[in-house]
mmCIF file of C-alpha atoms in Angstrom:
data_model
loop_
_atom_site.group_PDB
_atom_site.id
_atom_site.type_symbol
_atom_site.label_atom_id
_atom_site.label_comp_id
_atom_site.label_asym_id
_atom_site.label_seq_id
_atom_site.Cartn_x
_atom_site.Cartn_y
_atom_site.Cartn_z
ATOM 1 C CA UNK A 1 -18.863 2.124 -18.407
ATOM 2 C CA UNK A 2 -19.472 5.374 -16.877
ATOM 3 C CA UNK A 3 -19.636 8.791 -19.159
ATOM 4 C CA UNK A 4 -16.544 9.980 -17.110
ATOM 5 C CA UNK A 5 -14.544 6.543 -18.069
ATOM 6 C CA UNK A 6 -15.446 6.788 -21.365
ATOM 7 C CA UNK A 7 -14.191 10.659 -21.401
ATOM 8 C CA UNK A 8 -11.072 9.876 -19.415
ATOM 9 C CA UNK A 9 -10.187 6.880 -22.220
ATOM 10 C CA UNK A 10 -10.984 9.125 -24.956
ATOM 11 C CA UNK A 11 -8.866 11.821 -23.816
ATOM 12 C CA UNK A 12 -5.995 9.378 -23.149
ATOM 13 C CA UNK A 13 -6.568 7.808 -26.113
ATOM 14 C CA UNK A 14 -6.203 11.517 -28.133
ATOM 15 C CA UNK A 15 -3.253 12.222 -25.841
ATOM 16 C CA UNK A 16 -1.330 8.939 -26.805
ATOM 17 C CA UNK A 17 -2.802 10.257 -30.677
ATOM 18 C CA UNK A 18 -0.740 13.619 -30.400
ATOM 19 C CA UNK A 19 2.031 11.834 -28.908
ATOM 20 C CA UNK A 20 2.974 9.296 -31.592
ATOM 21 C CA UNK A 21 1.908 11.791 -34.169
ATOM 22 C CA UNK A 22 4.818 14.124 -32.759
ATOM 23 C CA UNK A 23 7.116 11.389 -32.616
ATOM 24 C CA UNK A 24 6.682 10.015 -35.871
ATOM 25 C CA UNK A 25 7.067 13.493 -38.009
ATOM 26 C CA UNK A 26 9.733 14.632 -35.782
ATOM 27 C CA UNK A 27 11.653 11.000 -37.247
ATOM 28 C CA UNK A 28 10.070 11.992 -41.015
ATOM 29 C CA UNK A 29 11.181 15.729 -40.815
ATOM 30 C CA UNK A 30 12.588 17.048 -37.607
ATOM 31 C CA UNK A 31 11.885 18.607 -34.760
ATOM 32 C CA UNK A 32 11.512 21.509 -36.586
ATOM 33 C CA UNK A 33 8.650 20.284 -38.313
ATOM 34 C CA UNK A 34 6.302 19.792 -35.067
ATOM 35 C CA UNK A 35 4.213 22.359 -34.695
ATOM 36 C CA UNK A 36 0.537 22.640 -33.097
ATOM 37 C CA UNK A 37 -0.865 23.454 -35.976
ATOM 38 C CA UNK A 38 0.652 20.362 -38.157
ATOM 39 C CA UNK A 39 -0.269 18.267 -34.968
ATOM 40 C CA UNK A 40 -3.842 19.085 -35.340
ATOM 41 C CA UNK A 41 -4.141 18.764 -39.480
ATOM 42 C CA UNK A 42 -2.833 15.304 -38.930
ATOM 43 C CA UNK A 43 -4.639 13.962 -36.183
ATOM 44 C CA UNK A 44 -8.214 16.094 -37.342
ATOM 45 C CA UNK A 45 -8.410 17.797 -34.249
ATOM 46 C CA UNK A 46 -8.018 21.522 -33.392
ATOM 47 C CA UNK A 47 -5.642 23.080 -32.046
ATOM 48 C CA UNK A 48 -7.617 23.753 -28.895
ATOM 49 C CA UNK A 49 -8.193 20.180 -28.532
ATOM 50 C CA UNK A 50 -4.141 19.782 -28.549
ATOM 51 C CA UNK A 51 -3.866 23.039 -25.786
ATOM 52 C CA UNK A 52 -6.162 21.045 -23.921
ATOM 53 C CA UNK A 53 -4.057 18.411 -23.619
ATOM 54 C CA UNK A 54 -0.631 20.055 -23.995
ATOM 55 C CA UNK A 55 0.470 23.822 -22.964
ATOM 56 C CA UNK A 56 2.832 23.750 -26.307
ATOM 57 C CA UNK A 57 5.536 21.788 -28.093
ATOM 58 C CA UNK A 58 7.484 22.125 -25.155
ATOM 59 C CA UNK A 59 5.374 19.562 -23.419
ATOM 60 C CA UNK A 60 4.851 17.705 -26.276
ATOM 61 C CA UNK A 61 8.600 16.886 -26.274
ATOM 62 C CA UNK A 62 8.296 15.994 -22.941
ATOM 63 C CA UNK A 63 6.092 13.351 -23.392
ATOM 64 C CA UNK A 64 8.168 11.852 -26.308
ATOM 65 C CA UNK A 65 10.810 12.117 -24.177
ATOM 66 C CA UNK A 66 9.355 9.829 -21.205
ATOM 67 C CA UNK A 67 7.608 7.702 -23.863
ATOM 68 C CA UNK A 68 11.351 6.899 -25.629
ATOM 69 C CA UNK A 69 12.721 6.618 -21.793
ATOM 70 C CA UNK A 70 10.630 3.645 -21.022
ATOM 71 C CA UNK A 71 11.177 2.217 -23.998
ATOM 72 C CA UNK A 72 14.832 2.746 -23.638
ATOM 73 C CA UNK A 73 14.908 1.150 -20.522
ATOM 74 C CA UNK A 74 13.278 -1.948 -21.754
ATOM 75 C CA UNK A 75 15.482 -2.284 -24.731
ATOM 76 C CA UNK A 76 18.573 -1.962 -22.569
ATOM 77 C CA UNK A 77 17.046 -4.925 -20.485
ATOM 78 C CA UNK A 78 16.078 -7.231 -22.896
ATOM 79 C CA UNK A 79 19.877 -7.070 -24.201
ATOM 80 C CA UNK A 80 21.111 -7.584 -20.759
ATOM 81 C CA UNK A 81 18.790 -10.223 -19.766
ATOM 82 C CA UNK A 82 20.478 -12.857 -22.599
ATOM 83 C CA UNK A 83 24.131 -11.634 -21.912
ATOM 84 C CA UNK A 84 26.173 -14.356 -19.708
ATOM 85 C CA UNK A 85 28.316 -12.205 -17.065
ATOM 86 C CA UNK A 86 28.739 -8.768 -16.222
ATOM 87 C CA UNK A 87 31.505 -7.394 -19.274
ATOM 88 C CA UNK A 88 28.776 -9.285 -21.848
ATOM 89 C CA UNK A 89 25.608 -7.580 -20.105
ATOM 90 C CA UNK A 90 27.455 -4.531 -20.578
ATOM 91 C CA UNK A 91 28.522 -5.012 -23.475
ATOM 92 C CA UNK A 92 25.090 -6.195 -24.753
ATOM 93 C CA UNK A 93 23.850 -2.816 -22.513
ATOM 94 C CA UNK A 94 26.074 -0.360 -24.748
ATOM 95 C CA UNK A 95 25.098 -2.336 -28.358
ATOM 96 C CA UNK A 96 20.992 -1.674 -27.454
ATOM 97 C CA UNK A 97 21.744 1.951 -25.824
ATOM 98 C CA UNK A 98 23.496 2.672 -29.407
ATOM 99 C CA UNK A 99 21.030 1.052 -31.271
ATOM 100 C CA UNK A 100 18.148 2.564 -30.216
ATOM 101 C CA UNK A 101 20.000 6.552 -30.374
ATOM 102 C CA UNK A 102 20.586 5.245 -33.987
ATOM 103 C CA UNK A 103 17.061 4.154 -34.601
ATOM 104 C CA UNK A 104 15.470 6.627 -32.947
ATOM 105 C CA UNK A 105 17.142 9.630 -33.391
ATOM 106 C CA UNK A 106 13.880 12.273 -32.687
ATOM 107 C CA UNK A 107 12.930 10.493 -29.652
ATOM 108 C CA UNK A 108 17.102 10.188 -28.503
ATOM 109 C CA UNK A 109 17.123 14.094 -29.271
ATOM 110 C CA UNK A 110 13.700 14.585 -27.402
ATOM 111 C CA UNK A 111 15.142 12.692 -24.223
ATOM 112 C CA UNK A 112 18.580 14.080 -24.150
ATOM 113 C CA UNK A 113 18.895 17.376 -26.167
ATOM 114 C CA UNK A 114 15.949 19.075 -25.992
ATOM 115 C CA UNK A 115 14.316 21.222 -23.758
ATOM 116 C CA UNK A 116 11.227 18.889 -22.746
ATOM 117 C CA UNK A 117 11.203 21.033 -19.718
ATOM 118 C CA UNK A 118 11.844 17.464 -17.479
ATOM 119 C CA UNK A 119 13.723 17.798 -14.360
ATOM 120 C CA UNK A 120 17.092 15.618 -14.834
ATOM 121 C CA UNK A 121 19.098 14.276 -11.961
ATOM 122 C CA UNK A 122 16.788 15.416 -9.379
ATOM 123 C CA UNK A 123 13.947 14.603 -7.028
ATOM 124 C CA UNK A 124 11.156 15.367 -9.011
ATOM 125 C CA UNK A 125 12.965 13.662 -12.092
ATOM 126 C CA UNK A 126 9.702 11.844 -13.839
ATOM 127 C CA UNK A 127 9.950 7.828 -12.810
ATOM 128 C CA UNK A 128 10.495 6.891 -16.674
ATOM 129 C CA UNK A 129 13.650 8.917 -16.810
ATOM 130 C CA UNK A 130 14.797 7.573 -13.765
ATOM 131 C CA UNK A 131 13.992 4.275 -14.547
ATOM 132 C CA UNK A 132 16.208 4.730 -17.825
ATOM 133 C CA UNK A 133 19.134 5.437 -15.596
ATOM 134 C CA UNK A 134 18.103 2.708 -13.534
ATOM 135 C CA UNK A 135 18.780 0.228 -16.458
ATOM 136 C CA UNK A 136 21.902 1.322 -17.362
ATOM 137 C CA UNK A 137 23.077 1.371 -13.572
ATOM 138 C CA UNK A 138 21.804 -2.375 -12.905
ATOM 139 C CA UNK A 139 24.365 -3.524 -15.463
ATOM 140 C CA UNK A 140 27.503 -0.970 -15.064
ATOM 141 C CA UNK A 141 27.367 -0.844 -11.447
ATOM 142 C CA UNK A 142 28.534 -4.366 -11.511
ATOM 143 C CA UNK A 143 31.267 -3.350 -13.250
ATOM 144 C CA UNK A 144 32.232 0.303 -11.527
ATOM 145 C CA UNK A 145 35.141 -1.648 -9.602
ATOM 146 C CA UNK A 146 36.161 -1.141 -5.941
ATOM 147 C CA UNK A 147 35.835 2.382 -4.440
ATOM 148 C CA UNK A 148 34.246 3.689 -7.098
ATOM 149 C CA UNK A 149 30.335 5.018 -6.758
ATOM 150 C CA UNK A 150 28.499 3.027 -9.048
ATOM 151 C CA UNK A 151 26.072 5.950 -9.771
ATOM 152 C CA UNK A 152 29.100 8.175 -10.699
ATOM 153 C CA UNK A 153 30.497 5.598 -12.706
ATOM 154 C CA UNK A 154 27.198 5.042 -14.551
ATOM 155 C CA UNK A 155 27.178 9.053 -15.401
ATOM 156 C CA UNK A 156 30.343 8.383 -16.715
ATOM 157 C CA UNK A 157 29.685 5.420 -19.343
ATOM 158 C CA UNK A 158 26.730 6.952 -20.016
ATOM 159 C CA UNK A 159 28.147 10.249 -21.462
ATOM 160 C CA UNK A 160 30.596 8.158 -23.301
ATOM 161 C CA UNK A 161 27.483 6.101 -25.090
ATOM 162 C CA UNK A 162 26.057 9.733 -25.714
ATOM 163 C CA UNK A 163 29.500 10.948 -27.349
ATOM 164 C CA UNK A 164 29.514 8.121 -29.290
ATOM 165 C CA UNK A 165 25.817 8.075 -30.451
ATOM 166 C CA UNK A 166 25.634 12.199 -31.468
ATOM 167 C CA UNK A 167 29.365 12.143 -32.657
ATOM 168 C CA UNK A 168 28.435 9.444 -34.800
ATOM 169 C CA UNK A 169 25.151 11.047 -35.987
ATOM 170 C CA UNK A 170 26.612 14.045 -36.576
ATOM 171 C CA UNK A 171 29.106 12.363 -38.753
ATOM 172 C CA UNK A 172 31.931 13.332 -36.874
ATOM 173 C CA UNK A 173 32.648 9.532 -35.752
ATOM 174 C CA UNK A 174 32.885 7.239 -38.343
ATOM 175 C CA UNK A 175 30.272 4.565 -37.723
ATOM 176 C CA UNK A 176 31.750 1.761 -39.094
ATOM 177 C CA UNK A 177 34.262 1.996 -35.703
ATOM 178 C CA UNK A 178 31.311 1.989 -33.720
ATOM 179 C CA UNK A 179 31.633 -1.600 -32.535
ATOM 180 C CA UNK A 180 35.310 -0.968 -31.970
ATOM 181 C CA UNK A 181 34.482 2.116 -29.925
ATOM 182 C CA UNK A 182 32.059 -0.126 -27.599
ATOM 183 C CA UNK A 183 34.860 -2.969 -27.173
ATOM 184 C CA UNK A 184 37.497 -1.100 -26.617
ATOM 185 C CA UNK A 185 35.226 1.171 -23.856
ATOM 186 C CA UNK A 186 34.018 -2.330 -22.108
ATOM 187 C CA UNK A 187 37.507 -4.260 -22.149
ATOM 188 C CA UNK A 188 38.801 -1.950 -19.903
ATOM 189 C CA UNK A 189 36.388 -2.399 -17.371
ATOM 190 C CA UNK A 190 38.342 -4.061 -14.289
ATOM 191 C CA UNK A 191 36.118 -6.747 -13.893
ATOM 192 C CA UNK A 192 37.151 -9.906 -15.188
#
């Protein structure tokens, strides 16, 4: 192994460091919590070392944000892939989407609330994010019924999963209706 390998693993290897180090005391203590100077006591770097890889928390939330996209996306699959039809793989699509804003509430926040300073629902949107969208589109646009866009359609169901996952979170939806919530959104989906 060259020098240069070895200095292009070790930087992505201190990259994917700061990374999960931001994710996990964002889901301890909050966004709030993340700063570049906490980043570097726990990972025993210094701060230059993190400015060298990241401009400022900012960027860091980006990257926790395309991180928790992928892994969104392949959550979302896996459901789908063992539901039989297209109401079940949706329904199976809006259990994992839940389930993963509910177990992963500082990534959820770092993909859809924060200012990661990611281009949404654009060109240049970063491949993980669109691959997110891409899951939940393979499953509801199936479902969108006839005349109706499936990527509008998809926006759609998707901003009702994201009420229900920060209403709920918030505490302004009682989550014990959650299931309810997620039948009663998929029955009336005009396929059959």
């Amino acid at each position: 192994m060259s020098v240069q390998e070895r200095k292009r693993r070790e930087r992505a290897e201190r990259e994917r460091l700061i990374v999960a180090t931001a994710r996990e005391l964002a889901e301890q203590q909050g966004w709030d919590a993340v700063t570049t100077r906490r980043l570097a006591e726990r990972i025993e770097y210094s701060q230059p070392v993190l400015y060298s890889h990241f401009r400022g928390k900012r960027e860091i939330i980006g990257a926790v944000a395309l991180r928790g996209a992928t892994e969104m996306a392949v959550a979302m699959r896996a459901a789908t892939t063992a539901a039989d039809g297209p109401r079940a793989r949706v329904h199976a699509l809006a259990r994992a989407y839940l389930a993963f804003a509910e177990g992963n509430p500082a990534v959820y926040d770092a993909i859809f609330q924060l200012d990661g300073g990611l281009a949404y629902a654009r060109e240049d949107t970063p491949e993980p994010l669109k691959d997110a969208f891409a899951a939940l589109m393979e499953s509801l646009g199936e479902v969108a019924g006839d005349g109706v866009e499936p990527g509008l359609f998809t926006e759609v169901f998707w901003a009702s999963l994201h009420g229900v996952a920060t209403l709920t979170r918030s505490g302004r939806l009682p989550p014990e209706e959650t299931e309810r919530r997620v039948r009663l959104l998929v029955d009336r989906l005009p396929v059959v």
